[in-house]
CSV table of C-alpha atoms in Angstrom, one decimal:
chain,number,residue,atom,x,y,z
S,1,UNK,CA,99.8,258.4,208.7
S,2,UNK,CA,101.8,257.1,211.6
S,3,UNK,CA,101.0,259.8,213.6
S,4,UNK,CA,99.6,258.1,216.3
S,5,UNK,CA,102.7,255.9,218.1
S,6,UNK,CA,101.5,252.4,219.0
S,7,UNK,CA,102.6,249.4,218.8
S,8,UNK,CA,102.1,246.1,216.9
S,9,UNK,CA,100.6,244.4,219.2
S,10,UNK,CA,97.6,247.1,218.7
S,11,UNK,CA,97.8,247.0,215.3
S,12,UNK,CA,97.1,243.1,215.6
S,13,UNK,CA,94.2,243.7,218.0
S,14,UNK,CA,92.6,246.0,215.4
S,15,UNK,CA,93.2,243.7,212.7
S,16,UNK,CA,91.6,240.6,214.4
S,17,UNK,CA,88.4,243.1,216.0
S,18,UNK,CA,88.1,244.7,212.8
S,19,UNK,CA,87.7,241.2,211.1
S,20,UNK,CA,85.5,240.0,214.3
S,21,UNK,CA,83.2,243.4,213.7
S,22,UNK,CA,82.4,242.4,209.6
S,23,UNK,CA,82.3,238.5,210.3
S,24,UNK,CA,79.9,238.9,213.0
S,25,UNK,CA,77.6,241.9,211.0
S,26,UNK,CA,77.2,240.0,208.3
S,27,UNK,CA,76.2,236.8,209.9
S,28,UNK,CA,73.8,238.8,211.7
S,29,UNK,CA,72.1,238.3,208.5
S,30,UNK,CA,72.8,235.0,207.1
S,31,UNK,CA,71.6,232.8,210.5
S,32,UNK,CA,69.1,231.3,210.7
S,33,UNK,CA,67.8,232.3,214.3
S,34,UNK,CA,67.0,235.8,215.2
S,35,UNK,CA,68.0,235.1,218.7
S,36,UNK,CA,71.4,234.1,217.4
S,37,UNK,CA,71.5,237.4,215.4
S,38,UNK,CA,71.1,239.8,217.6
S,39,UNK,CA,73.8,238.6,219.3
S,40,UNK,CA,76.1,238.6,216.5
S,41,UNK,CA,75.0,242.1,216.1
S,42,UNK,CA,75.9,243.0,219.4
S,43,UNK,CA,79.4,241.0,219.3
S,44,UNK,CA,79.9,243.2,216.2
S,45,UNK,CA,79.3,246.4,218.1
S,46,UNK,CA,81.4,244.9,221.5
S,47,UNK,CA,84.0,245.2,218.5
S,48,UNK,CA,83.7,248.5,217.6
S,49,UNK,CA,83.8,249.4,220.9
S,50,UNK,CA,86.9,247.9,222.1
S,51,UNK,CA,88.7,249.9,218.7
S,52,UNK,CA,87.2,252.9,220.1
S,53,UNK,CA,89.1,252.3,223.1
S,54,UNK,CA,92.1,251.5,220.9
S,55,UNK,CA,91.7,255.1,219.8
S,56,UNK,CA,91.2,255.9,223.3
S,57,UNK,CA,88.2,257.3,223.6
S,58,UNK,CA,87.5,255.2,226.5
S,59,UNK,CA,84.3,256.6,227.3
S,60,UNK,CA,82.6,256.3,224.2
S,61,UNK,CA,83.9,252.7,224.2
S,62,UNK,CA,82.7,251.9,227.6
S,63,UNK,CA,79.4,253.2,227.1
S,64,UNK,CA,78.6,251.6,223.7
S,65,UNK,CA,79.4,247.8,225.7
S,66,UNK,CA,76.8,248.9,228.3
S,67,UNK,CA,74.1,250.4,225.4
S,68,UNK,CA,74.4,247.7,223.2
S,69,UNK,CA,74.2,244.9,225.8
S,70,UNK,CA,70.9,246.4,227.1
S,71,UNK,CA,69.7,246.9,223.0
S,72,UNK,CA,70.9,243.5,222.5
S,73,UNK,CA,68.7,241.8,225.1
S,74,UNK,CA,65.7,243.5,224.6
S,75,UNK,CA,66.4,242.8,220.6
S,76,UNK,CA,66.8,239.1,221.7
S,77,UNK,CA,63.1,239.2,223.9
S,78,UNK,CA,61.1,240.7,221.1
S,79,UNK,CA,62.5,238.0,218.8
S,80,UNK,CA,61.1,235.7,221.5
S,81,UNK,CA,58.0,237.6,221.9
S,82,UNK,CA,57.1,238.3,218.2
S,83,UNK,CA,59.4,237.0,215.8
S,84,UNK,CA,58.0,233.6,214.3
S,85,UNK,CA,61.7,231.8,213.9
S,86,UNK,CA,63.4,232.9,217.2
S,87,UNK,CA,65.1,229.7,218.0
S,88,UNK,CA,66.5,228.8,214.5
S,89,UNK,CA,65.1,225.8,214.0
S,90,UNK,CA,63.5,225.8,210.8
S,91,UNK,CA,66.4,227.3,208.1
S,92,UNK,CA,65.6,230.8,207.0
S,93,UNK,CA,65.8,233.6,204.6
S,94,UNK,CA,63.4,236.0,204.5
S,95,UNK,CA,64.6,238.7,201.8
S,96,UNK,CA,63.0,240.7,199.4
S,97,UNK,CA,64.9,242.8,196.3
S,98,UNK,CA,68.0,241.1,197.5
S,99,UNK,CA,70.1,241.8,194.3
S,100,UNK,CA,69.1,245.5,194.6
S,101,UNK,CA,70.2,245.7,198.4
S,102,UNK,CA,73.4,243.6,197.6
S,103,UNK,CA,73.9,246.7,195.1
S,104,UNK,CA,73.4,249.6,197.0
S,105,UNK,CA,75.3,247.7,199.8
S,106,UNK,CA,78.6,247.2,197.6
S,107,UNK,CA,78.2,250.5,196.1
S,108,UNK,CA,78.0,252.1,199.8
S,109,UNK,CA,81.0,250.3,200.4
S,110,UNK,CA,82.7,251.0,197.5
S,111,UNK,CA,82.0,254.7,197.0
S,112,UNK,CA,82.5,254.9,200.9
S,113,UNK,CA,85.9,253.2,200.9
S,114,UNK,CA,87.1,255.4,197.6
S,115,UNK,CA,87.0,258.0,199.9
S,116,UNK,CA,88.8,256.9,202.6
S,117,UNK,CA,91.4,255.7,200.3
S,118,UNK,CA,91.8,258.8,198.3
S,119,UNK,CA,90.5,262.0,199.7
S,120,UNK,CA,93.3,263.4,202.0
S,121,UNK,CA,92.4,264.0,205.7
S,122,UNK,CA,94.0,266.5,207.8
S,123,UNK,CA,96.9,264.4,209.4
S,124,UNK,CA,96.0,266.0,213.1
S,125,UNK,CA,95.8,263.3,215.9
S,126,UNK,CA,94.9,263.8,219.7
S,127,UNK,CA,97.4,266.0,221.6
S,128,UNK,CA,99.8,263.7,223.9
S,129,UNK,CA,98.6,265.3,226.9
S,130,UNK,CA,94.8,265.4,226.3
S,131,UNK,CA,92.4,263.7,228.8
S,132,UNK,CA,89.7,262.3,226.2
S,133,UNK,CA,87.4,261.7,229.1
S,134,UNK,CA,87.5,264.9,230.4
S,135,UNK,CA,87.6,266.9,227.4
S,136,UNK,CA,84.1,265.5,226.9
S,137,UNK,CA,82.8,265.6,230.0
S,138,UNK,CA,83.8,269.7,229.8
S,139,UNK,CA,82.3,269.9,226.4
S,140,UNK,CA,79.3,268.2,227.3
S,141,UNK,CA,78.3,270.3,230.2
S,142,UNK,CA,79.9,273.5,228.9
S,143,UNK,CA,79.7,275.0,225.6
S,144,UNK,CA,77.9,272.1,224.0
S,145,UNK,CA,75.3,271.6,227.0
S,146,UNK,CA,72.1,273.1,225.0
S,147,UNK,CA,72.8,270.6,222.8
S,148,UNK,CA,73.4,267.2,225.3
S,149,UNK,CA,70.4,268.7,227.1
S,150,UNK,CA,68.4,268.7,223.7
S,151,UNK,CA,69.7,264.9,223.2
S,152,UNK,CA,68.3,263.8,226.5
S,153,UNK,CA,64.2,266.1,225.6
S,154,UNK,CA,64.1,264.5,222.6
S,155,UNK,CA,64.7,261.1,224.8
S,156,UNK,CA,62.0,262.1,226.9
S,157,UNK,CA,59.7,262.5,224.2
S,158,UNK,CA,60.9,259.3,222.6
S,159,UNK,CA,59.8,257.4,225.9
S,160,UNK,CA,56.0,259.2,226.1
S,161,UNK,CA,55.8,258.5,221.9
S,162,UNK,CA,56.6,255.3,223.0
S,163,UNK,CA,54.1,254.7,225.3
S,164,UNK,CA,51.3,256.1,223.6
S,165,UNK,CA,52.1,253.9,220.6
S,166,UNK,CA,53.0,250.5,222.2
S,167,UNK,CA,49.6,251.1,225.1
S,168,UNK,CA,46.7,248.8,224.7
S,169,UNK,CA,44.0,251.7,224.9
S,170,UNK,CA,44.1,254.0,222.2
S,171,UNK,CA,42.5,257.7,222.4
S,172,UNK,CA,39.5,256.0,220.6
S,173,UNK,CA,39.3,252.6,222.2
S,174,UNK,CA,41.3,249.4,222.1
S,175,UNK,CA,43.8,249.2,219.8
S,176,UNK,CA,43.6,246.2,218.4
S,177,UNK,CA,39.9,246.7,218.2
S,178,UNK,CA,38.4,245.5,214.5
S,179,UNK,CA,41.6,244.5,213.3
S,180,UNK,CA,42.0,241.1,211.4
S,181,UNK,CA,45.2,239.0,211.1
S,182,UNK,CA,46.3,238.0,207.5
S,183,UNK,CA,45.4,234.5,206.5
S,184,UNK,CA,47.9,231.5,207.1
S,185,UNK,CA,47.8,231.2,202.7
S,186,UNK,CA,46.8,233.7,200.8
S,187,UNK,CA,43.1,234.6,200.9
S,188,UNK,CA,42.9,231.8,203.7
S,189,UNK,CA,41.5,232.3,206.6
S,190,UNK,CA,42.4,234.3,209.1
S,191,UNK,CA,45.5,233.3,211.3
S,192,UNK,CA,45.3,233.0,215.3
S,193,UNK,CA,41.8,234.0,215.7
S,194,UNK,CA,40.6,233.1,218.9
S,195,UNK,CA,38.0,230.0,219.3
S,196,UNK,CA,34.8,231.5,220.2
S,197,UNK,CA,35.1,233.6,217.0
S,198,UNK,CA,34.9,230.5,214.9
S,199,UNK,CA,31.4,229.0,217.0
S,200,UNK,CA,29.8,232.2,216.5
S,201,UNK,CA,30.2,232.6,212.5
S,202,UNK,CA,27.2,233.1,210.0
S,203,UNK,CA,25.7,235.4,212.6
S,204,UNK,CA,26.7,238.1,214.7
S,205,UNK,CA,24.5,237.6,217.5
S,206,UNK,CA,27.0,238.1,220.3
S,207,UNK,CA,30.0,240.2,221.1
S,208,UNK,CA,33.6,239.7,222.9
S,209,UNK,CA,35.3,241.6,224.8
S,210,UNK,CA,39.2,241.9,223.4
S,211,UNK,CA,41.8,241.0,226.2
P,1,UNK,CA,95.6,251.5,212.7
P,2,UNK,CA,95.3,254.2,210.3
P,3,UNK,CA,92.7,256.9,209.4
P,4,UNK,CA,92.2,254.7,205.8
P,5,UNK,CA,91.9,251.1,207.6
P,6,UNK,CA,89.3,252.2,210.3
P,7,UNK,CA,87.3,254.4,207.7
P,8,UNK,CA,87.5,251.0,205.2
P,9,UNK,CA,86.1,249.3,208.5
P,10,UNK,CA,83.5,251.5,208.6
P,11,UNK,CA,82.3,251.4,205.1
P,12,UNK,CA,82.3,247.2,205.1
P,13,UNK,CA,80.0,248.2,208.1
P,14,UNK,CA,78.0,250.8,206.7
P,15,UNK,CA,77.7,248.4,202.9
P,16,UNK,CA,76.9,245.7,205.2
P,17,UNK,CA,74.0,247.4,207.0
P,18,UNK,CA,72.5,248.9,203.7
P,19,UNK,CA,72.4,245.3,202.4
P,20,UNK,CA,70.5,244.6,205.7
P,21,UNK,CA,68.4,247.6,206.0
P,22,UNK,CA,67.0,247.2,202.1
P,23,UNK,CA,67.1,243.5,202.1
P,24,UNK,CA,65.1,241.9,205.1
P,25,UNK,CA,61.3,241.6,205.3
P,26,UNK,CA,61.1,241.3,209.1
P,27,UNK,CA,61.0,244.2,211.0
P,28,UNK,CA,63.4,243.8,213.8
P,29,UNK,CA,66.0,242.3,211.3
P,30,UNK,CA,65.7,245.5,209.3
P,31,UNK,CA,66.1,247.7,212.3
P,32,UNK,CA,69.4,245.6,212.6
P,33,UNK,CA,70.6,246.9,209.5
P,34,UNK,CA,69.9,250.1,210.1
P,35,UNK,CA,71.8,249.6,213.8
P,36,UNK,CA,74.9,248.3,212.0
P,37,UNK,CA,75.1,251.4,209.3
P,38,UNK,CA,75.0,253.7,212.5
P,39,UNK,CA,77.8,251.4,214.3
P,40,UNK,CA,79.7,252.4,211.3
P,41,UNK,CA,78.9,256.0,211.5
P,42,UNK,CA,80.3,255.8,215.1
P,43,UNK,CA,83.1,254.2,214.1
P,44,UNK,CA,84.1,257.2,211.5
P,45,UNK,CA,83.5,259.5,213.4
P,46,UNK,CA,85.7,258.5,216.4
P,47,UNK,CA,88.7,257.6,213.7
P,48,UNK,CA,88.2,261.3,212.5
P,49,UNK,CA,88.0,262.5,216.2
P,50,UNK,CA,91.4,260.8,216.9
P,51,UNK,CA,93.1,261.0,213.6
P,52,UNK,CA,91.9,264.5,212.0
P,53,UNK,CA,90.6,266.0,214.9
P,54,UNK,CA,93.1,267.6,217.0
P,55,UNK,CA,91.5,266.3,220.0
P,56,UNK,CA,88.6,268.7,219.1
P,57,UNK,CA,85.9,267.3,222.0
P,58,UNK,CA,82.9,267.8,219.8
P,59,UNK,CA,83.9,264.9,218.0
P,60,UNK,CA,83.0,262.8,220.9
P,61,UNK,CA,80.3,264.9,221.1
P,62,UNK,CA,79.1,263.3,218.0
P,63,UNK,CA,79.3,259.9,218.7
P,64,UNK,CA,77.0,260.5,221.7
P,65,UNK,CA,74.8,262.1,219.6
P,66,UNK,CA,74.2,259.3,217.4
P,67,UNK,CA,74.1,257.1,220.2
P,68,UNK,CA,71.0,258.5,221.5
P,69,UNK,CA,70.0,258.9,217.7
P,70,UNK,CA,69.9,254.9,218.0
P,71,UNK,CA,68.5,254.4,221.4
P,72,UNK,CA,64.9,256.6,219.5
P,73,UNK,CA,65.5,254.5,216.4
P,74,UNK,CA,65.4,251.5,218.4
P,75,UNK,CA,62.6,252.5,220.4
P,76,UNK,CA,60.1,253.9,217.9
P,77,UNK,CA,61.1,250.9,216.1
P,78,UNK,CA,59.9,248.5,218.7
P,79,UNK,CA,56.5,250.5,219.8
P,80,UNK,CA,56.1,250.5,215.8
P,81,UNK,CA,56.3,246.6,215.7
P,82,UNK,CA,54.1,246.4,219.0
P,83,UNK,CA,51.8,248.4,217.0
P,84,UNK,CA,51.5,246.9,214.1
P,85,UNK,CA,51.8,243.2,215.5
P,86,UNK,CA,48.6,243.8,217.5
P,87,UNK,CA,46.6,245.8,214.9
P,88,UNK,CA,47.3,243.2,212.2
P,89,UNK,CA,49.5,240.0,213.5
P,90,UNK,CA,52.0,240.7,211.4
P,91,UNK,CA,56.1,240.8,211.6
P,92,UNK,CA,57.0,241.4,208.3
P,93,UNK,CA,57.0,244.4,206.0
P,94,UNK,CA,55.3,243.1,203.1
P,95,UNK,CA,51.8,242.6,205.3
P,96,UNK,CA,52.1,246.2,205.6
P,97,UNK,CA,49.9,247.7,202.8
P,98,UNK,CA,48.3,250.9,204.3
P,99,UNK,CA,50.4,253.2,203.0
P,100,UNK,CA,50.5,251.5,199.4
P,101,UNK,CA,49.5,253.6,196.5
């Protein structure tokens, strides 16, 4: 399948990205800090990107460097914000059914990687003269433009869903209203409850407002 | 860089993110798995664009496609985990028993 005339020096790049893009996605699960993964993650897709360029589809490259680098850094916040390891400083592992998703992952791979090795693709590569770029832009805003246009509603509604989920006020009140954080041990008591909660117990004589 | 080497690529990275998406109990780290399984998708269906393609522009078309099919996974995903961290304090999938038969 040499269809495509490049050099070595491209097949070398490939090689080493290609290696870069599995090193990096698989650490992105065996480190121990979740800041530190979701930059891995994000090296891993810098990787892809600069193949897709490779295969000169500069545009898709360019614009997965500037999606993933905003994903990334808002990834990295909520692991600030939320995330109860961010840093990496205690070691971690938090996994659950780990010999089943080993499984399915090597079957994926395998069953995945049969078929690239033995089903036969039509050998048709990118006409010499084609402008990638603008083929897409023309595709985008001509005959495919009910569906880009579709792509950028259904961001729309993304961002309101959004919203409504992630607001403090719910249609029927606070959201976090009566809810009750799972103890620090099992059946403990309750994790992170504020102070005045505790001076008021064995009677519910007075009320607080949630902030 | 043939057709067979970036679709093998592409499989480690879709195997990989399976392992991720099925094995991690936090959230945000399974939404990573499912990020990298779609980084894998990308990446076949560019390959196919430039190697089986002919050029045909709606396989760029795709790729963009599942771009923004990433940009509402990661967004639900995070309004999800600000939803469920402030109903119940909780970052990990096993606190989650709601929907538990």
């Amino acid at each position: 399948m040499e269809s495509m005339n490049h050099g070595l020096g491209v097949d070398i790049a490939f090689l080493l990205l290609a290696t870069l893009a599995v090193v990096t996605g698989w650490r992105v699960f065996r480190t121990d800090s979740m800041v530190r993964a979701s930059f891995f993650l994000l090296v891993s897709f810098i990787a892809v990107g600069v193949i897709m360029i490779l295969l000169a589809a500069e545009y898709l490259g360019v614009a997965m460097f500037f999606m993933m680098a905003v994903e990334m850094t808002v990834m990295a916040l909520f692991m600030v914000m939320f995330m109860m390891n961010p840093a990496g400083l205690n070691p971690m592992n938090m996994v659950h059914q780990e010999r089943i998703a080993i499984g399915a992952g090597v079957a994926g791979f395998l069953v995945l990687g049969a078929m690239a090795l033995l089903a036969t693709f039509p050998d048709q590569p990118v006409p010499a003269g084609l402008d990638p770029v603008r083929s897409l832009g023309n595709e985008m805003l001509g005959d495919s433009m009910l569906i880009f246009e579709s792509a950028g509603l259904v961001l729309l509604t993304t961002m309101i869903g959004v919203v409504v989920l992630s607001s403090h006020r719910g249609r029927y009140g606070a959201a976090a209203e009566g809810s009750m954080p799972p103890g620090l041990e099992p059946g403990g008591d309750p994790a992170g409850k504020p102070e005045e909660d505790e001076a008021g117990e064995g009677g519910h004589h007075h009320h607080h407002h949630h902030h | 860089m043939t057709l067979t080497t970036l679709l093998l690529l592409a499989a480690a990275l879709i195997g990989i993110g399976i392992y991720g998406a099925l094995s991690q109990q936090s959230f945000v780290m399974l939404m990573m798995g499912l990020e990298l399984i779609l980084n894998g998708v990308m990446l076949a269906a560019v390959a196919f664009w430039a190697f089986s393609g002919a050029g045909a522009p709606e396989g760029q078309l795709l790729t963009i496609i599942v771009m923004a099919v990433m940009a509402i996974e990661m967004a639900m995903g995070f309004a999800l985990v600000v939803a469920v961290f402030r109903g119940k304090q909780a970052d990990m999938t096993e606190s989650l028993t709601g929907l538990k038969h």
